[in-house]
């Protein structure tokens, strides 16, 4: 079993709502029988309140991120043919998945998940070796991320390899789901409602850890609506 992650950019003459409908309806039908799991994340109008959280060092940011599982990447050319039908450009990655938090009740099959999903693409700083990077991320940062934030889904995807030569050298892809209010309210985001002292403490802990292993000049942060389709 392999998990694949694709960044998708809509075609220039396509409007976002039509692109969204193509992914949720046409693409889901096209991939029926080819994938064992399919999740579609779209940077749509529903997450506009989270625009302040978005970061893009490789503009324009993708309009959607697709997560899927297949028996083997050997069939990926068929998958990518379907992706190219609806997208102007794609970047794909084979990843290894680690599910830290997963509140399934808040992400029902076939419907929009509660809140919003923040998808983050990370590169390793040049001054840090790969072993040290993963040691910090998995043995130190993970605990901080779930204790200082209101995330109810937290999935870490370590990049095994890119699927296009033009793809950025991402080392990891993170998905975190937060309550709707966290899009615009830092107190909700950092699980510190009506508690300014806890907000300051959690924000400081989180940023201090991030600064130890994230190159902020090579990061993509994309707020999205999350749909589990298969």
mmCIF file with all atom_site columns, C-alpha atoms in Angstrom:
data_model
loop_
_atom_site.group_PDB
_atom_site.id
_atom_site.type_symbol
_atom_site.label_atom_id
_atom_site.label_alt_id
_atom_site.label_comp_id
_atom_site.label_asym_id
_atom_site.label_entity_id
_atom_site.label_seq_id
_atom_site.pdbx_PDB_ins_code
_atom_site.Cartn_x
_atom_site.Cartn_y
_atom_site.Cartn_z
_atom_site.occupancy
_atom_site.B_iso_or_equiv
_atom_site.pdbx_formal_charge
_atom_site.auth_seq_id
_atom_site.auth_comp_id
_atom_site.auth_asym_id
_atom_site.auth_atom_id
_atom_site.pdbx_PDB_model_num
ATOM 1   C CA . UNK A 1 1   ? 0.000   0.000  0.000   1.00 0.00 ? 1   UNK A CA 1
ATOM 2   C CA . UNK A 1 2   ? 1.297   3.463  -0.915  1.00 0.00 ? 2   UNK A CA 1
ATOM 3   C CA . UNK A 1 3   ? 0.016   6.900  0.000   1.00 0.00 ? 3   UNK A CA 1
ATOM 4   C CA . UNK A 1 4   ? 0.350   9.673  -2.584  1.00 0.00 ? 4   UNK A CA 1
ATOM 5   C CA . UNK A 1 5   ? -0.107  13.410 -2.165  1.00 0.00 ? 5   UNK A CA 1
ATOM 6   C CA . UNK A 1 6   ? -0.705  15.723 -5.120  1.00 0.00 ? 6   UNK A CA 1
ATOM 7   C CA . UNK A 1 7   ? -0.755  19.503 -5.351  1.00 0.00 ? 7   UNK A CA 1
ATOM 8   C CA . UNK A 1 8   ? -3.184  20.669 -8.051  1.00 0.00 ? 8   UNK A CA 1
ATOM 9   C CA . UNK A 1 9   ? -3.489  24.012 -9.825  1.00 0.00 ? 9   UNK A CA 1
ATOM 10  C CA . UNK A 1 10  ? -6.719  24.777 -11.668 1.00 0.00 ? 10  UNK A CA 1
ATOM 11  C CA . UNK A 1 11  ? -6.722  25.678 -15.339 1.00 0.00 ? 11  UNK A CA 1
ATOM 12  C CA . UNK A 1 12  ? -6.507  29.394 -16.127 1.00 0.00 ? 12  UNK A CA 1
ATOM 13  C CA . UNK A 1 13  ? -9.993  29.577 -17.645 1.00 0.00 ? 13  UNK A CA 1
ATOM 14  C CA . UNK A 1 14  ? -11.618 27.619 -14.813 1.00 0.00 ? 14  UNK A CA 1
ATOM 15  C CA . UNK A 1 15  ? -13.352 29.325 -11.905 1.00 0.00 ? 15  UNK A CA 1
ATOM 16  C CA . UNK A 1 16  ? -12.704 27.907 -8.448  1.00 0.00 ? 16  UNK A CA 1
ATOM 17  C CA . UNK A 1 17  ? -16.239 26.614 -7.829  1.00 0.00 ? 17  UNK A CA 1
ATOM 18  C CA . UNK A 1 18  ? -16.250 24.720 -11.133 1.00 0.00 ? 18  UNK A CA 1
ATOM 19  C CA . UNK A 1 19  ? -12.820 23.297 -10.313 1.00 0.00 ? 19  UNK A CA 1
ATOM 20  C CA . UNK A 1 20  ? -14.117 22.199 -6.916  1.00 0.00 ? 20  UNK A CA 1
ATOM 21  C CA . UNK A 1 21  ? -17.138 20.499 -8.455  1.00 0.00 ? 21  UNK A CA 1
ATOM 22  C CA . UNK A 1 22  ? -14.908 18.725 -10.987 1.00 0.00 ? 22  UNK A CA 1
ATOM 23  C CA . UNK A 1 23  ? -12.796 17.313 -8.165  1.00 0.00 ? 23  UNK A CA 1
ATOM 24  C CA . UNK A 1 24  ? -15.665 16.247 -5.920  1.00 0.00 ? 24  UNK A CA 1
ATOM 25  C CA . UNK A 1 25  ? -17.829 14.784 -8.685  1.00 0.00 ? 25  UNK A CA 1
ATOM 26  C CA . UNK A 1 26  ? -15.890 13.933 -11.834 1.00 0.00 ? 26  UNK A CA 1
ATOM 27  C CA . UNK A 1 27  ? -12.524 13.057 -10.313 1.00 0.00 ? 27  UNK A CA 1
ATOM 28  C CA . UNK A 1 28  ? -14.094 10.963 -7.573  1.00 0.00 ? 28  UNK A CA 1
ATOM 29  C CA . UNK A 1 29  ? -15.958 8.941  -10.215 1.00 0.00 ? 29  UNK A CA 1
ATOM 30  C CA . UNK A 1 30  ? -12.868 8.631  -12.428 1.00 0.00 ? 30  UNK A CA 1
ATOM 31  C CA . UNK A 1 31  ? -10.776 7.267  -9.572  1.00 0.00 ? 31  UNK A CA 1
ATOM 32  C CA . UNK A 1 32  ? -13.421 4.788  -8.425  1.00 0.00 ? 32  UNK A CA 1
ATOM 33  C CA . UNK A 1 33  ? -11.780 1.377  -8.269  1.00 0.00 ? 33  UNK A CA 1
ATOM 34  C CA . UNK A 1 34  ? -8.264  2.790  -8.650  1.00 0.00 ? 34  UNK A CA 1
ATOM 35  C CA . UNK A 1 35  ? -7.833  4.029  -5.073  1.00 0.00 ? 35  UNK A CA 1
ATOM 36  C CA . UNK A 1 36  ? -8.595  2.572  -1.659  1.00 0.00 ? 36  UNK A CA 1
ATOM 37  C CA . UNK A 1 37  ? -8.827  6.000  0.001   1.00 0.00 ? 37  UNK A CA 1
ATOM 38  C CA . UNK A 1 38  ? -9.397  9.463  -1.463  1.00 0.00 ? 38  UNK A CA 1
ATOM 39  C CA . UNK A 1 39  ? -9.368  12.815 0.309   1.00 0.00 ? 39  UNK A CA 1
ATOM 40  C CA . UNK A 1 40  ? -9.761  16.130 -1.493  1.00 0.00 ? 40  UNK A CA 1
ATOM 41  C CA . UNK A 1 41  ? -8.670  19.387 0.169   1.00 0.00 ? 41  UNK A CA 1
ATOM 42  C CA . UNK A 1 42  ? -9.673  22.613 -1.574  1.00 0.00 ? 42  UNK A CA 1
ATOM 43  C CA . UNK A 1 43  ? -8.672  26.210 -0.889  1.00 0.00 ? 43  UNK A CA 1
ATOM 44  C CA . UNK A 1 44  ? -12.230 27.421 -1.465  1.00 0.00 ? 44  UNK A CA 1
ATOM 45  C CA . UNK A 1 45  ? -14.461 30.274 -0.298  1.00 0.00 ? 45  UNK A CA 1
ATOM 46  C CA . UNK A 1 46  ? -15.300 28.430 2.927   1.00 0.00 ? 46  UNK A CA 1
ATOM 47  C CA . UNK A 1 47  ? -11.775 29.009 4.236   1.00 0.00 ? 47  UNK A CA 1
ATOM 48  C CA . UNK A 1 48  ? -11.393 32.665 3.243   1.00 0.00 ? 48  UNK A CA 1
ATOM 49  C CA . UNK A 1 49  ? -11.410 33.692 6.947   1.00 0.00 ? 49  UNK A CA 1
ATOM 50  C CA . UNK A 1 50  ? -8.092  31.785 7.238   1.00 0.00 ? 50  UNK A CA 1
ATOM 51  C CA . UNK A 1 51  ? -6.321  33.823 4.540   1.00 0.00 ? 51  UNK A CA 1
ATOM 52  C CA . UNK A 1 52  ? -4.162  35.375 7.244   1.00 0.00 ? 52  UNK A CA 1
ATOM 53  C CA . UNK A 1 53  ? -2.688  31.948 8.025   1.00 0.00 ? 53  UNK A CA 1
ATOM 54  C CA . UNK A 1 54  ? -1.699  31.174 4.436   1.00 0.00 ? 54  UNK A CA 1
ATOM 55  C CA . UNK A 1 55  ? 1.959   31.290 3.387   1.00 0.00 ? 55  UNK A CA 1
ATOM 56  C CA . UNK A 1 56  ? 3.405   30.659 -0.059  1.00 0.00 ? 56  UNK A CA 1
ATOM 57  C CA . UNK A 1 57  ? 7.045   30.786 -1.057  1.00 0.00 ? 57  UNK A CA 1
ATOM 58  C CA . UNK A 1 58  ? 6.334   29.127 -4.408  1.00 0.00 ? 58  UNK A CA 1
ATOM 59  C CA . UNK A 1 59  ? 3.445   31.244 -5.715  1.00 0.00 ? 59  UNK A CA 1
ATOM 60  C CA . UNK A 1 60  ? 0.890   30.729 -6.903  1.00 0.00 ? 60  UNK A CA 1
ATOM 61  C CA . UNK A 1 61  ? -0.148  28.314 -4.168  1.00 0.00 ? 61  UNK A CA 1
ATOM 62  C CA . UNK A 1 62  ? -1.983  25.184 -5.325  1.00 0.00 ? 62  UNK A CA 1
ATOM 63  C CA . UNK A 1 63  ? -5.761  25.356 -5.391  1.00 0.00 ? 63  UNK A CA 1
ATOM 64  C CA . UNK A 1 64  ? -6.171  21.839 -4.037  1.00 0.00 ? 64  UNK A CA 1
ATOM 65  C CA . UNK A 1 65  ? -4.272  19.028 -2.371  1.00 0.00 ? 65  UNK A CA 1
ATOM 66  C CA . UNK A 1 66  ? -5.282  15.416 -3.018  1.00 0.00 ? 66  UNK A CA 1
ATOM 67  C CA . UNK A 1 67  ? -4.449  12.582 -0.615  1.00 0.00 ? 67  UNK A CA 1
ATOM 68  C CA . UNK A 1 68  ? -4.971  9.040  -1.874  1.00 0.00 ? 68  UNK A CA 1
ATOM 69  C CA . UNK A 1 69  ? -3.930  5.467  -1.239  1.00 0.00 ? 69  UNK A CA 1
ATOM 70  C CA . UNK A 1 70  ? -3.243  2.829  -3.880  1.00 0.00 ? 70  UNK A CA 1
ATOM 71  C CA . UNK A 1 71  ? -1.982  -0.725 -3.939  1.00 0.00 ? 71  UNK A CA 1
ATOM 72  C CA . UNK A 1 72  ? 1.063   0.438  -5.897  1.00 0.00 ? 72  UNK A CA 1
ATOM 73  C CA . UNK A 1 73  ? 2.453   3.567  -7.537  1.00 0.00 ? 73  UNK A CA 1
ATOM 74  C CA . UNK A 1 74  ? 2.832   1.362  -10.615 1.00 0.00 ? 74  UNK A CA 1
ATOM 75  C CA . UNK A 1 75  ? -0.683  2.535  -11.528 1.00 0.00 ? 75  UNK A CA 1
ATOM 76  C CA . UNK A 1 76  ? 0.077   6.216  -10.967 1.00 0.00 ? 76  UNK A CA 1
ATOM 77  C CA . UNK A 1 77  ? 0.239   7.075  -14.667 1.00 0.00 ? 77  UNK A CA 1
ATOM 78  C CA . UNK A 1 78  ? -3.460  6.194  -14.888 1.00 0.00 ? 78  UNK A CA 1
ATOM 79  C CA . UNK A 1 79  ? -4.207  8.306  -11.816 1.00 0.00 ? 79  UNK A CA 1
ATOM 80  C CA . UNK A 1 80  ? -2.244  11.247 -13.157 1.00 0.00 ? 80  UNK A CA 1
ATOM 81  C CA . UNK A 1 81  ? -4.070  11.082 -16.493 1.00 0.00 ? 81  UNK A CA 1
ATOM 82  C CA . UNK A 1 82  ? -7.283  11.758 -14.590 1.00 0.00 ? 82  UNK A CA 1
ATOM 83  C CA . UNK A 1 83  ? -5.675  14.554 -12.549 1.00 0.00 ? 83  UNK A CA 1
ATOM 84  C CA . UNK A 1 84  ? -4.453  16.270 -15.716 1.00 0.00 ? 84  UNK A CA 1
ATOM 85  C CA . UNK A 1 85  ? -8.022  16.305 -17.046 1.00 0.00 ? 85  UNK A CA 1
ATOM 86  C CA . UNK A 1 86  ? -9.052  18.767 -14.344 1.00 0.00 ? 86  UNK A CA 1
ATOM 87  C CA . UNK A 1 87  ? -5.766  20.509 -13.446 1.00 0.00 ? 87  UNK A CA 1
ATOM 88  C CA . UNK A 1 88  ? -3.328  22.791 -15.242 1.00 0.00 ? 88  UNK A CA 1
ATOM 89  C CA . UNK A 1 89  ? -0.359  21.450 -13.272 1.00 0.00 ? 89  UNK A CA 1
ATOM 90  C CA . UNK A 1 90  ? 0.333   18.789 -10.669 1.00 0.00 ? 90  UNK A CA 1
ATOM 91  C CA . UNK A 1 91  ? 3.137   17.970 -8.247  1.00 0.00 ? 91  UNK A CA 1
ATOM 92  C CA . UNK A 1 92  ? 3.045   14.538 -6.626  1.00 0.00 ? 92  UNK A CA 1
ATOM 93  C CA . UNK A 1 93  ? 4.821   12.853 -3.745  1.00 0.00 ? 93  UNK A CA 1
ATOM 94  C CA . UNK A 1 94  ? 5.011   9.343  -2.333  1.00 0.00 ? 94  UNK A CA 1
ATOM 95  C CA . UNK A 1 95  ? 4.743   9.637  1.452   1.00 0.00 ? 95  UNK A CA 1
ATOM 96  C CA . UNK A 1 96  ? 4.863   7.580  4.629   1.00 0.00 ? 96  UNK A CA 1
ATOM 97  C CA . UNK A 1 97  ? 1.878   8.361  6.850   1.00 0.00 ? 97  UNK A CA 1
ATOM 98  C CA . UNK A 1 98  ? 1.783   8.741  10.631  1.00 0.00 ? 98  UNK A CA 1
ATOM 99  C CA . UNK A 1 99  ? -1.636  9.519  12.145  1.00 0.00 ? 99  UNK A CA 1
ATOM 100 C CA . UNK A 1 100 ? -1.226  11.304 15.493  1.00 0.00 ? 100 UNK A CA 1
ATOM 101 C CA . UNK A 1 101 ? -4.804  12.520 15.996  1.00 0.00 ? 101 UNK A CA 1
ATOM 102 C CA . UNK A 1 102 ? -7.913  11.471 14.068  1.00 0.00 ? 102 UNK A CA 1
ATOM 103 C CA . UNK A 1 103 ? -11.392 12.459 15.228  1.00 0.00 ? 103 UNK A CA 1
ATOM 104 C CA . UNK A 1 104 ? -13.320 10.502 12.592  1.00 0.00 ? 104 UNK A CA 1
ATOM 105 C CA . UNK A 1 105 ? -16.691 11.856 13.768  1.00 0.00 ? 105 UNK A CA 1
ATOM 106 C CA . UNK A 1 106 ? -15.647 15.344 12.660  1.00 0.00 ? 106 UNK A CA 1
ATOM 107 C CA . UNK A 1 107 ? -14.720 14.129 9.178   1.00 0.00 ? 107 UNK A CA 1
ATOM 108 C CA . UNK A 1 108 ? -17.686 12.100 7.825   1.00 0.00 ? 108 UNK A CA 1
ATOM 109 C CA . UNK A 1 109 ? -17.296 10.315 4.510   1.00 0.00 ? 109 UNK A CA 1
ATOM 110 C CA . UNK A 1 110 ? -18.614 12.248 1.509   1.00 0.00 ? 110 UNK A CA 1
ATOM 111 C CA . UNK A 1 111 ? -19.214 15.496 3.411   1.00 0.00 ? 111 UNK A CA 1
ATOM 112 C CA . UNK A 1 112 ? -17.168 18.564 4.263   1.00 0.00 ? 112 UNK A CA 1
ATOM 113 C CA . UNK A 1 113 ? -15.237 17.996 7.481   1.00 0.00 ? 113 UNK A CA 1
ATOM 114 C CA . UNK A 1 114 ? -15.792 20.274 10.447  1.00 0.00 ? 114 UNK A CA 1
ATOM 115 C CA . UNK A 1 115 ? -13.663 23.411 10.801  1.00 0.00 ? 115 UNK A CA 1
ATOM 116 C CA . UNK A 1 116 ? -10.792 23.635 8.354   1.00 0.00 ? 116 UNK A CA 1
ATOM 117 C CA . UNK A 1 117 ? -7.704  21.686 7.344   1.00 0.00 ? 117 UNK A CA 1
ATOM 118 C CA . UNK A 1 118 ? -4.313  23.364 7.297   1.00 0.00 ? 118 UNK A CA 1
ATOM 119 C CA . UNK A 1 119 ? -1.908  21.626 4.907   1.00 0.00 ? 119 UNK A CA 1
ATOM 120 C CA . UNK A 1 120 ? 1.772   22.461 5.375   1.00 0.00 ? 120 UNK A CA 1
ATOM 121 C CA . UNK A 1 121 ? 4.653   21.582 3.040   1.00 0.00 ? 121 UNK A CA 1
ATOM 122 C CA . UNK A 1 122 ? 8.095   21.708 4.671   1.00 0.00 ? 122 UNK A CA 1
ATOM 123 C CA . UNK A 1 123 ? 11.682  21.658 3.434   1.00 0.00 ? 123 UNK A CA 1
ATOM 124 C CA . UNK A 1 124 ? 14.716  20.830 5.529   1.00 0.00 ? 124 UNK A CA 1
ATOM 125 C CA . UNK A 1 125 ? 17.031  23.748 6.341   1.00 0.00 ? 125 UNK A CA 1
ATOM 126 C CA . UNK A 1 126 ? 20.383  23.316 4.594   1.00 0.00 ? 126 UNK A CA 1
ATOM 127 C CA . UNK A 1 127 ? 22.206  23.567 7.928   1.00 0.00 ? 127 UNK A CA 1
ATOM 128 C CA . UNK A 1 128 ? 20.338  20.581 9.411   1.00 0.00 ? 128 UNK A CA 1
ATOM 129 C CA . UNK A 1 129 ? 20.924  16.899 8.666   1.00 0.00 ? 129 UNK A CA 1
ATOM 130 C CA . UNK A 1 130 ? 17.970  14.666 7.817   1.00 0.00 ? 130 UNK A CA 1
ATOM 131 C CA . UNK A 1 131 ? 18.320  12.530 10.961  1.00 0.00 ? 131 UNK A CA 1
ATOM 132 C CA . UNK A 1 132 ? 18.288  15.547 13.287  1.00 0.00 ? 132 UNK A CA 1
ATOM 133 C CA . UNK A 1 133 ? 15.342  17.024 11.402  1.00 0.00 ? 133 UNK A CA 1
ATOM 134 C CA . UNK A 1 134 ? 13.151  13.963 11.951  1.00 0.00 ? 134 UNK A CA 1
ATOM 135 C CA . UNK A 1 135 ? 14.359  13.557 15.528  1.00 0.00 ? 135 UNK A CA 1
ATOM 136 C CA . UNK A 1 136 ? 13.153  17.058 16.384  1.00 0.00 ? 136 UNK A CA 1
ATOM 137 C CA . UNK A 1 137 ? 9.899   16.753 14.439  1.00 0.00 ? 137 UNK A CA 1
ATOM 138 C CA . UNK A 1 138 ? 8.802   13.369 15.751  1.00 0.00 ? 138 UNK A CA 1
ATOM 139 C CA . UNK A 1 139 ? 10.296  13.247 19.264  1.00 0.00 ? 139 UNK A CA 1
ATOM 140 C CA . UNK A 1 140 ? 9.998   16.887 20.344  1.00 0.00 ? 140 UNK A CA 1
ATOM 141 C CA . UNK A 1 141 ? 7.744   18.993 18.138  1.00 0.00 ? 141 UNK A CA 1
ATOM 142 C CA . UNK A 1 142 ? 4.845   16.526 17.851  1.00 0.00 ? 142 UNK A CA 1
ATOM 143 C CA . UNK A 1 143 ? 4.070   16.706 21.564  1.00 0.00 ? 143 UNK A CA 1
ATOM 144 C CA . UNK A 1 144 ? 4.167   20.506 21.500  1.00 0.00 ? 144 UNK A CA 1
ATOM 145 C CA . UNK A 1 145 ? 1.931   20.663 18.411  1.00 0.00 ? 145 UNK A CA 1
ATOM 146 C CA . UNK A 1 146 ? -0.874  18.657 20.009  1.00 0.00 ? 146 UNK A CA 1
ATOM 147 C CA . UNK A 1 147 ? -0.600  20.252 23.462  1.00 0.00 ? 147 UNK A CA 1
ATOM 148 C CA . UNK A 1 148 ? -0.517  23.911 22.377  1.00 0.00 ? 148 UNK A CA 1
ATOM 149 C CA . UNK A 1 149 ? -3.123  23.869 19.591  1.00 0.00 ? 149 UNK A CA 1
ATOM 150 C CA . UNK A 1 150 ? -6.801  22.979 19.165  1.00 0.00 ? 150 UNK A CA 1
ATOM 151 C CA . UNK A 1 151 ? -6.130  20.469 16.388  1.00 0.00 ? 151 UNK A CA 1
ATOM 152 C CA . UNK A 1 152 ? -8.432  17.428 16.360  1.00 0.00 ? 152 UNK A CA 1
ATOM 153 C CA . UNK A 1 153 ? -6.786  15.753 13.332  1.00 0.00 ? 153 UNK A CA 1
ATOM 154 C CA . UNK A 1 154 ? -3.018  15.707 12.948  1.00 0.00 ? 154 UNK A CA 1
ATOM 155 C CA . UNK A 1 155 ? -1.343  13.636 10.231  1.00 0.00 ? 155 UNK A CA 1
ATOM 156 C CA . UNK A 1 156 ? 2.384   13.644 9.523   1.00 0.00 ? 156 UNK A CA 1
ATOM 157 C CA . UNK A 1 157 ? 3.467   12.574 6.030   1.00 0.00 ? 157 UNK A CA 1
ATOM 158 C CA . UNK A 1 158 ? 7.189   12.016 5.517   1.00 0.00 ? 158 UNK A CA 1
ATOM 159 C CA . UNK A 1 159 ? 8.103   12.442 1.852   1.00 0.00 ? 159 UNK A CA 1
ATOM 160 C CA . UNK A 1 160 ? 9.665   9.302  0.399   1.00 0.00 ? 160 UNK A CA 1
ATOM 161 C CA . UNK A 1 161 ? 10.252  10.855 -3.031  1.00 0.00 ? 161 UNK A CA 1
ATOM 162 C CA . UNK A 1 162 ? 8.792   13.410 -5.441  1.00 0.00 ? 162 UNK A CA 1
ATOM 163 C CA . UNK A 1 163 ? 6.975   12.218 -8.563  1.00 0.00 ? 163 UNK A CA 1
ATOM 164 C CA . UNK A 1 164 ? 7.969   15.094 -10.856 1.00 0.00 ? 164 UNK A CA 1
ATOM 165 C CA . UNK A 1 165 ? 11.453  16.503 -11.392 1.00 0.00 ? 165 UNK A CA 1
ATOM 166 C CA . UNK A 1 166 ? 10.034  20.013 -11.060 1.00 0.00 ? 166 UNK A CA 1
ATOM 167 C CA . UNK A 1 167 ? 8.564   19.351 -7.595  1.00 0.00 ? 167 UNK A CA 1
ATOM 168 C CA . UNK A 1 168 ? 10.083  21.295 -4.671  1.00 0.00 ? 168 UNK A CA 1
ATOM 169 C CA . UNK A 1 169 ? 12.345  19.331 -2.319  1.00 0.00 ? 169 UNK A CA 1
ATOM 170 C CA . UNK A 1 170 ? 9.759   18.933 0.435   1.00 0.00 ? 170 UNK A CA 1
ATOM 171 C CA . UNK A 1 171 ? 10.743  16.625 3.281   1.00 0.00 ? 171 UNK A CA 1
ATOM 172 C CA . UNK A 1 172 ? 7.310   16.453 4.930   1.00 0.00 ? 172 UNK A CA 1
ATOM 173 C CA . UNK A 1 173 ? 3.631   17.273 4.409   1.00 0.00 ? 173 UNK A CA 1
ATOM 174 C CA . UNK A 1 174 ? 1.507   17.965 7.487   1.00 0.00 ? 174 UNK A CA 1
ATOM 175 C CA . UNK A 1 175 ? -2.258  18.090 7.762   1.00 0.00 ? 175 UNK A CA 1
ATOM 176 C CA . UNK A 1 176 ? -3.951  19.564 10.829  1.00 0.00 ? 176 UNK A CA 1
ATOM 177 C CA . UNK A 1 177 ? -7.670  20.169 11.307  1.00 0.00 ? 177 UNK A CA 1
ATOM 178 C CA . UNK A 1 178 ? -8.905  22.940 13.589  1.00 0.00 ? 178 UNK A CA 1
ATOM 179 C CA . UNK A 1 179 ? -12.282 24.327 14.693  1.00 0.00 ? 179 UNK A CA 1
ATOM 180 C CA . UNK A 1 180 ? -13.894 26.862 12.360  1.00 0.00 ? 180 UNK A CA 1
ATOM 181 C CA . UNK A 1 181 ? -13.236 29.748 14.761  1.00 0.00 ? 181 UNK A CA 1
ATOM 182 C CA . UNK A 1 182 ? -9.483  29.031 14.688  1.00 0.00 ? 182 UNK A CA 1
ATOM 183 C CA . UNK A 1 183 ? -9.335  30.484 11.181  1.00 0.00 ? 183 UNK A CA 1
ATOM 184 C CA . UNK A 1 184 ? -9.458  34.010 12.578  1.00 0.00 ? 184 UNK A CA 1
ATOM 185 C CA . UNK A 1 185 ? -9.152  33.710 16.364  1.00 0.00 ? 185 UNK A CA 1
ATOM 186 C CA . UNK A 1 186 ? -5.645  32.950 17.721  1.00 0.00 ? 186 UNK A CA 1
ATOM 187 C CA . UNK A 1 187 ? -7.104  32.099 21.131  1.00 0.00 ? 187 UNK A CA 1
ATOM 188 C CA . UNK A 1 188 ? -9.069  29.236 19.583  1.00 0.00 ? 188 UNK A CA 1
ATOM 189 C CA . UNK A 1 189 ? -6.155  28.185 17.357  1.00 0.00 ? 189 UNK A CA 1
ATOM 190 C CA . UNK A 1 190 ? -3.816  27.907 20.341  1.00 0.00 ? 190 UNK A CA 1
ATOM 191 C CA . UNK A 1 191 ? -6.457  26.288 22.576  1.00 0.00 ? 191 UNK A CA 1
ATOM 192 C CA . UNK A 1 192 ? -6.457  29.255 24.938  1.00 0.00 ? 192 UNK A CA 1
ATOM 193 C CA . UNK A 1 193 ? -9.936  30.796 24.815  1.00 0.00 ? 193 UNK A CA 1
ATOM 194 C CA . UNK A 1 194 ? -10.342 33.693 27.240  1.00 0.00 ? 194 UNK A CA 1
ATOM 195 C CA . UNK A 1 195 ? -6.838  33.092 28.564  1.00 0.00 ? 195 UNK A CA 1
ATOM 196 C CA . UNK A 1 196 ? -4.296  35.650 27.252  1.00 0.00 ? 196 UNK A CA 1
ATOM 197 C CA . UNK A 1 197 ? -1.487  34.201 29.396  1.00 0.00 ? 197 UNK A CA 1
ATOM 198 C CA . UNK A 1 198 ? -1.992  30.700 28.002  1.00 0.00 ? 198 UNK A CA 1
ATOM 199 C CA . UNK A 1 199 ? -2.218  32.116 24.475  1.00 0.00 ? 199 UNK A CA 1
ATOM 200 C CA . UNK A 1 200 ? 1.169   33.801 24.895  1.00 0.00 ? 200 UNK A CA 1
ATOM 201 C CA . UNK A 1 201 ? 2.681   30.666 26.439  1.00 0.00 ? 201 UNK A CA 1
ATOM 202 C CA . UNK A 1 202 ? 1.377   28.267 23.771  1.00 0.00 ? 202 UNK A CA 1
ATOM 203 C CA . UNK A 1 203 ? 2.273   30.576 20.915  1.00 0.00 ? 203 UNK A CA 1
ATOM 204 C CA . UNK A 1 204 ? 5.806   31.013 22.239  1.00 0.00 ? 204 UNK A CA 1
ATOM 205 C CA . UNK A 1 205 ? 6.321   27.260 22.744  1.00 0.00 ? 205 UNK A CA 1
ATOM 206 C CA . UNK A 1 206 ? 5.042   26.475 19.255  1.00 0.00 ? 206 UNK A CA 1
ATOM 207 C CA . UNK A 1 207 ? 7.090   29.114 17.455  1.00 0.00 ? 207 UNK A CA 1
ATOM 208 C CA . UNK A 1 208 ? 10.232  28.321 19.434  1.00 0.00 ? 208 UNK A CA 1
ATOM 209 C CA . UNK A 1 209 ? 9.993   24.686 18.320  1.00 0.00 ? 209 UNK A CA 1
ATOM 210 C CA . UNK A 1 210 ? 9.190   25.613 14.701  1.00 0.00 ? 210 UNK A CA 1
ATOM 211 C CA . UNK A 1 211 ? 12.224  27.888 14.480  1.00 0.00 ? 211 UNK A CA 1
ATOM 212 C CA . UNK A 1 212 ? 14.485  24.942 15.324  1.00 0.00 ? 212 UNK A CA 1
ATOM 213 C CA . UNK A 1 213 ? 13.613  22.890 12.227  1.00 0.00 ? 213 UNK A CA 1
ATOM 214 C CA . UNK A 1 214 ? 11.578  24.918 9.722   1.00 0.00 ? 214 UNK A CA 1
ATOM 215 C CA . UNK A 1 215 ? 12.971  27.065 6.912   1.00 0.00 ? 215 UNK A CA 1
ATOM 216 C CA . UNK A 1 216 ? 10.316  29.780 6.726   1.00 0.00 ? 216 UNK A CA 1
ATOM 217 C CA . UNK A 1 217 ? 11.597  30.856 3.319   1.00 0.00 ? 217 UNK A CA 1
ATOM 218 C CA . UNK A 1 218 ? 10.648  27.453 1.897   1.00 0.00 ? 218 UNK A CA 1
ATOM 219 C CA . UNK A 1 219 ? 7.283   26.706 3.480   1.00 0.00 ? 219 UNK A CA 1
ATOM 220 C CA . UNK A 1 220 ? 3.782   26.406 2.063   1.00 0.00 ? 220 UNK A CA 1
ATOM 221 C CA . UNK A 1 221 ? 0.786   26.781 4.398   1.00 0.00 ? 221 UNK A CA 1
ATOM 222 C CA . UNK A 1 222 ? -2.580  26.228 2.723   1.00 0.00 ? 222 UNK A CA 1
ATOM 223 C CA . UNK A 1 223 ? -5.912  26.518 4.587   1.00 0.00 ? 223 UNK A CA 1
ATOM 224 C CA . UNK A 1 224 ? -8.442  24.184 2.952   1.00 0.00 ? 224 UNK A CA 1
ATOM 225 C CA . UNK A 1 225 ? -11.840 22.560 3.173   1.00 0.00 ? 225 UNK A CA 1
ATOM 226 C CA . UNK A 1 226 ? -11.454 18.809 3.701   1.00 0.00 ? 226 UNK A CA 1
ATOM 227 C CA . UNK A 1 227 ? -13.573 16.138 1.971   1.00 0.00 ? 227 UNK A CA 1
ATOM 228 C CA . UNK A 1 228 ? -13.056 12.408 2.585   1.00 0.00 ? 228 UNK A CA 1
ATOM 229 C CA . UNK A 1 229 ? -14.607 10.818 -0.516  1.00 0.00 ? 229 UNK A CA 1
ATOM 230 C CA . UNK A 1 230 ? -13.554 7.140  -0.341  1.00 0.00 ? 230 UNK A CA 1
#
